[in-house]
PDB file of C-alpha atoms in Angstrom:
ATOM      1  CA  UNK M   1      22.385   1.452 103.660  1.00  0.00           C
ATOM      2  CA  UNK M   2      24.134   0.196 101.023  1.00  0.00           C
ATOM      3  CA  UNK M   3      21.702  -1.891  99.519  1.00  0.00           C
ATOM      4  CA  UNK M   4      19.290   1.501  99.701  1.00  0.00           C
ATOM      5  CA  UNK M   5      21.867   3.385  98.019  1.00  0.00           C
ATOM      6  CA  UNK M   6      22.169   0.468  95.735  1.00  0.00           C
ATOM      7  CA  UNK M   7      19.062   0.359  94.909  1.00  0.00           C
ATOM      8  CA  UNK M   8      18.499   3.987  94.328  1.00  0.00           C
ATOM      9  CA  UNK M   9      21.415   4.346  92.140  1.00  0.00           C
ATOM     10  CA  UNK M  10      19.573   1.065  90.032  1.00  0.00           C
ATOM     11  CA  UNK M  11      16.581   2.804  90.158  1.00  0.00           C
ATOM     12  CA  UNK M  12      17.959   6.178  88.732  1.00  0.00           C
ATOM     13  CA  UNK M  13      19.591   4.192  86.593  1.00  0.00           C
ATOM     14  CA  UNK M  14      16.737   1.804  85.380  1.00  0.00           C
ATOM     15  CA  UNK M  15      14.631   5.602  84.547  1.00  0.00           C
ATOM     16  CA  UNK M  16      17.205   7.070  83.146  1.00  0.00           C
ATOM     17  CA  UNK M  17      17.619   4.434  80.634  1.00  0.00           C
ATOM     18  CA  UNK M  18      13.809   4.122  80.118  1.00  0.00           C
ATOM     19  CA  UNK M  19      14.504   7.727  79.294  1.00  0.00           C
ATOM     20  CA  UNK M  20      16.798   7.226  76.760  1.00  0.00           C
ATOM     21  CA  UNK M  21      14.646   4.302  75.330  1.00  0.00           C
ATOM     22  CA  UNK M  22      11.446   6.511  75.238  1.00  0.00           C
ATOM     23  CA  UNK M  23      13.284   9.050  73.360  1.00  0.00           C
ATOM     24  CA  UNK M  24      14.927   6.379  71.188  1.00  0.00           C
ATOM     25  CA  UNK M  25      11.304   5.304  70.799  1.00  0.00           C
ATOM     26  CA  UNK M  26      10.108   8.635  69.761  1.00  0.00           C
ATOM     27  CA  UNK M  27      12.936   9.532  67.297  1.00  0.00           C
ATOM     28  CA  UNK M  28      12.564   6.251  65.605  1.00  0.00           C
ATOM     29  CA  UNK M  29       8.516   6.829  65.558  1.00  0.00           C
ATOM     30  CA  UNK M  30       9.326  10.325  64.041  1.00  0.00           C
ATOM     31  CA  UNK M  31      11.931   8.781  61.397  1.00  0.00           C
ATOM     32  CA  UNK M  32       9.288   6.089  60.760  1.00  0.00           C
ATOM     33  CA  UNK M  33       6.327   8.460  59.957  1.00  0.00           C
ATOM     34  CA  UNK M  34       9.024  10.615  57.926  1.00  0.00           C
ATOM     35  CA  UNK M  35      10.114   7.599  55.886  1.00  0.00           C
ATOM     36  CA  UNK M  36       6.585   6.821  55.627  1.00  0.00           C
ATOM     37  CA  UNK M  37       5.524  10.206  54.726  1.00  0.00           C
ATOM     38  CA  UNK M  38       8.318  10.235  52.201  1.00  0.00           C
ATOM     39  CA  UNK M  39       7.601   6.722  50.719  1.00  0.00           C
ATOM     40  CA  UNK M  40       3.825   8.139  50.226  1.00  0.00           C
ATOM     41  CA  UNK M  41       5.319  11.087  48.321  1.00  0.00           C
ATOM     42  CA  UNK M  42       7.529   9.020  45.992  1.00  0.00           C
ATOM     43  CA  UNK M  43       4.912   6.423  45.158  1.00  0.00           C
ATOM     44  CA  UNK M  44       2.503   9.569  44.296  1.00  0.00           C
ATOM     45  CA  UNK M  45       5.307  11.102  42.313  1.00  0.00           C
ATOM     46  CA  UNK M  46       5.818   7.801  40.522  1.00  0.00           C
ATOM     47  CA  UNK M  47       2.312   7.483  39.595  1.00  0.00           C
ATOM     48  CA  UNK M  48       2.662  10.566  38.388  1.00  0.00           C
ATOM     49  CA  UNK M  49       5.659  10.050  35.882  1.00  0.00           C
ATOM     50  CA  UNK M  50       4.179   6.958  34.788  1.00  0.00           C
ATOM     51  CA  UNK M  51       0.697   7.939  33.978  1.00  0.00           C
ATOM     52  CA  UNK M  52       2.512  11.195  32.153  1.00  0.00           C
ATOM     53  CA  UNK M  53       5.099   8.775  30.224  1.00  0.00           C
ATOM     54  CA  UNK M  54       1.872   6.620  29.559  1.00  0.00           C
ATOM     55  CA  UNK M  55       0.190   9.416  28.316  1.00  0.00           C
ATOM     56  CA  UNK M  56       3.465  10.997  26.300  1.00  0.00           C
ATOM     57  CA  UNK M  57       3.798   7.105  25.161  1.00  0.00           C
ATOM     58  CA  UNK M  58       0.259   6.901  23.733  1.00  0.00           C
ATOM     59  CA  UNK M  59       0.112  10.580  21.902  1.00  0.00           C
ATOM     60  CA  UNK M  60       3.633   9.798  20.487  1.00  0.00           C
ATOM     61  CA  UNK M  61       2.434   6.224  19.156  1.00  0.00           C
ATOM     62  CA  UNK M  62      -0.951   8.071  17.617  1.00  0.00           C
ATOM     63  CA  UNK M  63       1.651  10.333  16.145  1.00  0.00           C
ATOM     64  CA  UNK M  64       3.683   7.960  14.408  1.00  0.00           C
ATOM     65  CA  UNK M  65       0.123   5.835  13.721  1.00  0.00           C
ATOM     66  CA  UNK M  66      -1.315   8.696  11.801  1.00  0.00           C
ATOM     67  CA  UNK M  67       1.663  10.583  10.233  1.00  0.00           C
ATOM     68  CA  UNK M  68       3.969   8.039   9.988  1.00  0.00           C
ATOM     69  CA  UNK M  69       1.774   5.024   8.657  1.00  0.00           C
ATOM     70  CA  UNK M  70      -1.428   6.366   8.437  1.00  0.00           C
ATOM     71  CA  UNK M  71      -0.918   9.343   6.226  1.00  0.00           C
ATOM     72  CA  UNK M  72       1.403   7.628   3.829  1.00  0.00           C
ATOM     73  CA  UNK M  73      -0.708   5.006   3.359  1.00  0.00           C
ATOM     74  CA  UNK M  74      -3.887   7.285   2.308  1.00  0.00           C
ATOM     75  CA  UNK M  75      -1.811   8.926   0.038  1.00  0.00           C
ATOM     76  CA  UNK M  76      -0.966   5.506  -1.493  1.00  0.00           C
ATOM     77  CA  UNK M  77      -4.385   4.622  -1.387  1.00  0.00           C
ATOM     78  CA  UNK M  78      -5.348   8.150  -3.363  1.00  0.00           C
ATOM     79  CA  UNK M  79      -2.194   7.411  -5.446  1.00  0.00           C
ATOM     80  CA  UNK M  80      -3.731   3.959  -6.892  1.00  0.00           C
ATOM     81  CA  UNK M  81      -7.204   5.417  -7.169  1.00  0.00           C
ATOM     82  CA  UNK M  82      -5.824   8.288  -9.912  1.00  0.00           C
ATOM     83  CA  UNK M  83      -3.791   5.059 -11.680  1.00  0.00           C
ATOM     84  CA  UNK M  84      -7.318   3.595 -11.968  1.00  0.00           C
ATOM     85  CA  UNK M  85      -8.720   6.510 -13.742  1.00  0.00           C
ATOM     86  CA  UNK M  86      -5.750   6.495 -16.113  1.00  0.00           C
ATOM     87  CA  UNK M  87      -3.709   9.455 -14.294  1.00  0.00           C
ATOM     88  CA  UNK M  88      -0.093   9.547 -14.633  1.00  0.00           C
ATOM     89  CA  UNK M  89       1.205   9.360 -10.963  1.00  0.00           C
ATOM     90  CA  UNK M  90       4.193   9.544  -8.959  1.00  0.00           C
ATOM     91  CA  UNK M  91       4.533   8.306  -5.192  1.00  0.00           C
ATOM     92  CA  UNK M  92       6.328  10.802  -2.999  1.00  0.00           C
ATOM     93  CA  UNK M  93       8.536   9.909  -0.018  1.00  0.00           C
ATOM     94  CA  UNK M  94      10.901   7.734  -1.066  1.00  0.00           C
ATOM     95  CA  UNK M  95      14.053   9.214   0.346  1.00  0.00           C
ATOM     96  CA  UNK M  96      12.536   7.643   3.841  1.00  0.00           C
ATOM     97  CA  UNK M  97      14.639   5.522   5.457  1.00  0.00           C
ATOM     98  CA  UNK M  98      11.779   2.701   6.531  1.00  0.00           C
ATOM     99  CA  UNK M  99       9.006   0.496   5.364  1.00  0.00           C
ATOM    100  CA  UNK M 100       7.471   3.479   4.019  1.00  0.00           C
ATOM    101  CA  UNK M 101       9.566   4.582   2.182  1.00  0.00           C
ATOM    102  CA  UNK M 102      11.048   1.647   0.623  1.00  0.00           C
ATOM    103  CA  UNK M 103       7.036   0.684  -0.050  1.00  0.00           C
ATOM    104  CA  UNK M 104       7.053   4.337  -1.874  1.00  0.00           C
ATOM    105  CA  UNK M 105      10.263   3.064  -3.971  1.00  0.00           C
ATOM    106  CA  UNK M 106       9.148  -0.152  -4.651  1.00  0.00           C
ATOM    107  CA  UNK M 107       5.546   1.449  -6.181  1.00  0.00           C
ATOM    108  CA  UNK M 108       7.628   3.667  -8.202  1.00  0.00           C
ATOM    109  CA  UNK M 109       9.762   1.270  -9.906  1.00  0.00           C
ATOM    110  CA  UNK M 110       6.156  -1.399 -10.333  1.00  0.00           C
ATOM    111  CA  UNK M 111       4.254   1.490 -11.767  1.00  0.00           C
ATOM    112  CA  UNK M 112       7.585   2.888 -14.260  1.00  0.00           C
ATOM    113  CA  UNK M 113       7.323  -0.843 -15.262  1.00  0.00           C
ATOM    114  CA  UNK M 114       3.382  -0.631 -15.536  1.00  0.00           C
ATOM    115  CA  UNK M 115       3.781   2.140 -18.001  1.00  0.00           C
ATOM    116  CA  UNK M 116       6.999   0.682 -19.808  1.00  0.00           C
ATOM    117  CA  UNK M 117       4.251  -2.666 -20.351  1.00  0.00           C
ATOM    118  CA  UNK M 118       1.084  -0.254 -21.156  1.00  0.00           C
ATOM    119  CA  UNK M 119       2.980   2.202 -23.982  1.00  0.00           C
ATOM    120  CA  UNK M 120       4.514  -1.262 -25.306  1.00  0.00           C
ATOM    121  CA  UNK M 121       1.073  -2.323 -25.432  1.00  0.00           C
ATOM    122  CA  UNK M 122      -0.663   0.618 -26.836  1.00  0.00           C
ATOM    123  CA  UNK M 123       2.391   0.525 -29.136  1.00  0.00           C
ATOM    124  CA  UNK M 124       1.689  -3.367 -30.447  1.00  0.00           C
ATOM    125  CA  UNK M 125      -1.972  -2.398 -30.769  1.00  0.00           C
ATOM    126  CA  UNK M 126      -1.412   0.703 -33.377  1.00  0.00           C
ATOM    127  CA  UNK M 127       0.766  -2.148 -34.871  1.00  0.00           C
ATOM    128  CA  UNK M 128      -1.933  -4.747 -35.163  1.00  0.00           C
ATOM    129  CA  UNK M 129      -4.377  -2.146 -36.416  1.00  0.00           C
ATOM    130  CA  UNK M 130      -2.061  -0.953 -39.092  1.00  0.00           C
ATOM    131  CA  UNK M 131      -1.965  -4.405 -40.279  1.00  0.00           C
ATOM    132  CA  UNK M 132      -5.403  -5.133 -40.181  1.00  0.00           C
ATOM    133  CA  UNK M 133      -6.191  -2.201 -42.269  1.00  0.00           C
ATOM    134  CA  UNK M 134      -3.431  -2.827 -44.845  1.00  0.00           C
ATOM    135  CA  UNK M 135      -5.272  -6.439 -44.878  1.00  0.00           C
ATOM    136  CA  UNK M 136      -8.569  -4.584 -44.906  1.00  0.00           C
ATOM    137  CA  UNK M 137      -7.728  -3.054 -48.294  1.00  0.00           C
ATOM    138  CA  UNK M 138      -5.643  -6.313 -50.069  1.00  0.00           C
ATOM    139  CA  UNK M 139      -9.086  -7.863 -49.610  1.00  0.00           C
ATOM    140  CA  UNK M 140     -11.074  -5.005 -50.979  1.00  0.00           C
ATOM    141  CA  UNK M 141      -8.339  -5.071 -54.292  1.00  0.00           C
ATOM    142  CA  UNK M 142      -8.921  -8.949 -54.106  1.00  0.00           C
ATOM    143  CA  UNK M 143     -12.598  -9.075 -53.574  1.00  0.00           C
ATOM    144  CA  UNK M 144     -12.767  -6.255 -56.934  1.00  0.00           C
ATOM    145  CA  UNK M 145     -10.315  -8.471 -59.118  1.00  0.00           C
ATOM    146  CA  UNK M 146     -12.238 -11.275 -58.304  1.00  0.00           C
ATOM    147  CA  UNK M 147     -15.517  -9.166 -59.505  1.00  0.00           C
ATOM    148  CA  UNK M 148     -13.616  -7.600 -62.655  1.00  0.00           C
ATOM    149  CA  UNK M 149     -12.646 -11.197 -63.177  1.00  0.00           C
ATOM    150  CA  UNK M 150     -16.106 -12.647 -62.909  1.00  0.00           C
ATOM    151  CA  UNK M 151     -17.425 -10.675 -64.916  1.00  0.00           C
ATOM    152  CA  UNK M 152     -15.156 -10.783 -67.599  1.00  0.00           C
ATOM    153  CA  UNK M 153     -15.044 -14.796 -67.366  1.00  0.00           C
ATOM    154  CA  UNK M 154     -18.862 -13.921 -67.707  1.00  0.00           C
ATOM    155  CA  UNK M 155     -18.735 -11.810 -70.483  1.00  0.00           C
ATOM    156  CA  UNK M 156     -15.950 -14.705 -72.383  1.00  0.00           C
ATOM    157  CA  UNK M 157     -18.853 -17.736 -71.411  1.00  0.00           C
ATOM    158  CA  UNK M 158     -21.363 -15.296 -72.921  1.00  0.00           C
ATOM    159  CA  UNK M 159     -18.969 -14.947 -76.264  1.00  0.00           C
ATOM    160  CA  UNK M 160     -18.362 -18.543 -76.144  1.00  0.00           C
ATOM    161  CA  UNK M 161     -21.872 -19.574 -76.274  1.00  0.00           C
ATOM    162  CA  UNK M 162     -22.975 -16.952 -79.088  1.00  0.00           C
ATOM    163  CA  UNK M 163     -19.868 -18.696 -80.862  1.00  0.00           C
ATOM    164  CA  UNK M 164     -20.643 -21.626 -80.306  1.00  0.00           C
ATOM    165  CA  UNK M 165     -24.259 -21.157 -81.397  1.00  0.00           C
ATOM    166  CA  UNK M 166     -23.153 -19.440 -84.423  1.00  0.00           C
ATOM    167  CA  UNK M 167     -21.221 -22.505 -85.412  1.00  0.00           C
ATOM    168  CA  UNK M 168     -23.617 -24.759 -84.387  1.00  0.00           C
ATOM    169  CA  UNK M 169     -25.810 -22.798 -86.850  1.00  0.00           C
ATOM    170  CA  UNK M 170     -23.073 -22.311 -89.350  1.00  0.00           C
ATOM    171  CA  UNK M 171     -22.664 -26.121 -89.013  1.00  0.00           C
ATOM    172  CA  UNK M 172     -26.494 -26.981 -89.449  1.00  0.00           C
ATOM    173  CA  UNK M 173     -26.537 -24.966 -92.637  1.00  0.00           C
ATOM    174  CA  UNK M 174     -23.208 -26.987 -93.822  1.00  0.00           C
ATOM    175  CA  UNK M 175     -25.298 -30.054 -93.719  1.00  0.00           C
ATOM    176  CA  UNK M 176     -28.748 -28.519 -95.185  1.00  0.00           C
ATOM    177  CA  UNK M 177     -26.760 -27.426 -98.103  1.00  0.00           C
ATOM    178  CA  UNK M 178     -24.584 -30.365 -98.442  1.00  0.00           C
ATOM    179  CA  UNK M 179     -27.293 -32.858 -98.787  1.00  0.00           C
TER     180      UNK M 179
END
């Protein structure tokens, strides 16, 4: 009887711990699919963030593209195209603190020294063309003193020959009457 009572005591025993282990079973199948079910959410929720941070990362670096880079470098572009046709320019955005800006400084200062060179230039030019007309008319004067002097070296040869013709006559008369 003891054994029987044993063995019914195991046997309550042995069910009441599969009990336990079935419900230990089911709570950790429950925190399982929660965790699971939680994981899922996260990962979704991560996509998420990323694809909007991707998205917020790839408007912000058009952004910067076109306004920062983009846009000052078409207005340098239009900037050069009036110094082409001769328009006095001036490159705005200097007081930026990056490539940009020192790019905008380092235009100003070339095209201050562009116009420094140019005005010296024009300024040489009206020099040279001063000179070349104050040479102009020193060869005019010279090429008419040369003429007056021509002609007057003309008009002595002419006087020179009627002289000496004269005495040449004068002289063939001398010897007609001397003889």
């Amino acid at each position: 009887d003891a054994a029987m009572s044993s063995r019914a005591a195991a046997e309550d025993l042995r069910a009441k711990m599969r009990a336990i282990a079935d419900r230990l079973d089911a709570r950790v199948e429950h925190y399982s699919k929660a965790a699971e079910e939680e994981y899922e959410q996260v990962s979704r929720l991560l996509m998420i963030v990323a694809g909007i941070g991707i998205v917020l990362g790839l408007a912000g670096g058009f952004l910067v593209g076109q306004f920062g880079i983009a846009k000052p470098m078409r207005a340098l572009v239009g900037l050069l195209q009036q110094m082409a046709k001769g328009e006095t320019v001036e490159m705005m955005g200097t007081g930026r603190g990056d490539e940009i800006g020192e790019t905008a400084t380092a235009f100003n200062q070339l095209l201050s020294k562009l116009q420094e060179n140019f005005h010296s230039l024009i300024e040489g030019a009206r020099t040279v063309a001063g000179a070349s007309r104050e040479m102009n008319q020193a060869s005019i004067q010279v090429s008419t003193a040369a003429g007056q002097q021509s002609e007057a070296s003309s008009a002595i040869a002419a006087t020179v020959e009627e002289m000496t013709v004269s005495i040449n006559h004068v002289g063939d008369r001398a010897t007609e009457a001397h003889q």
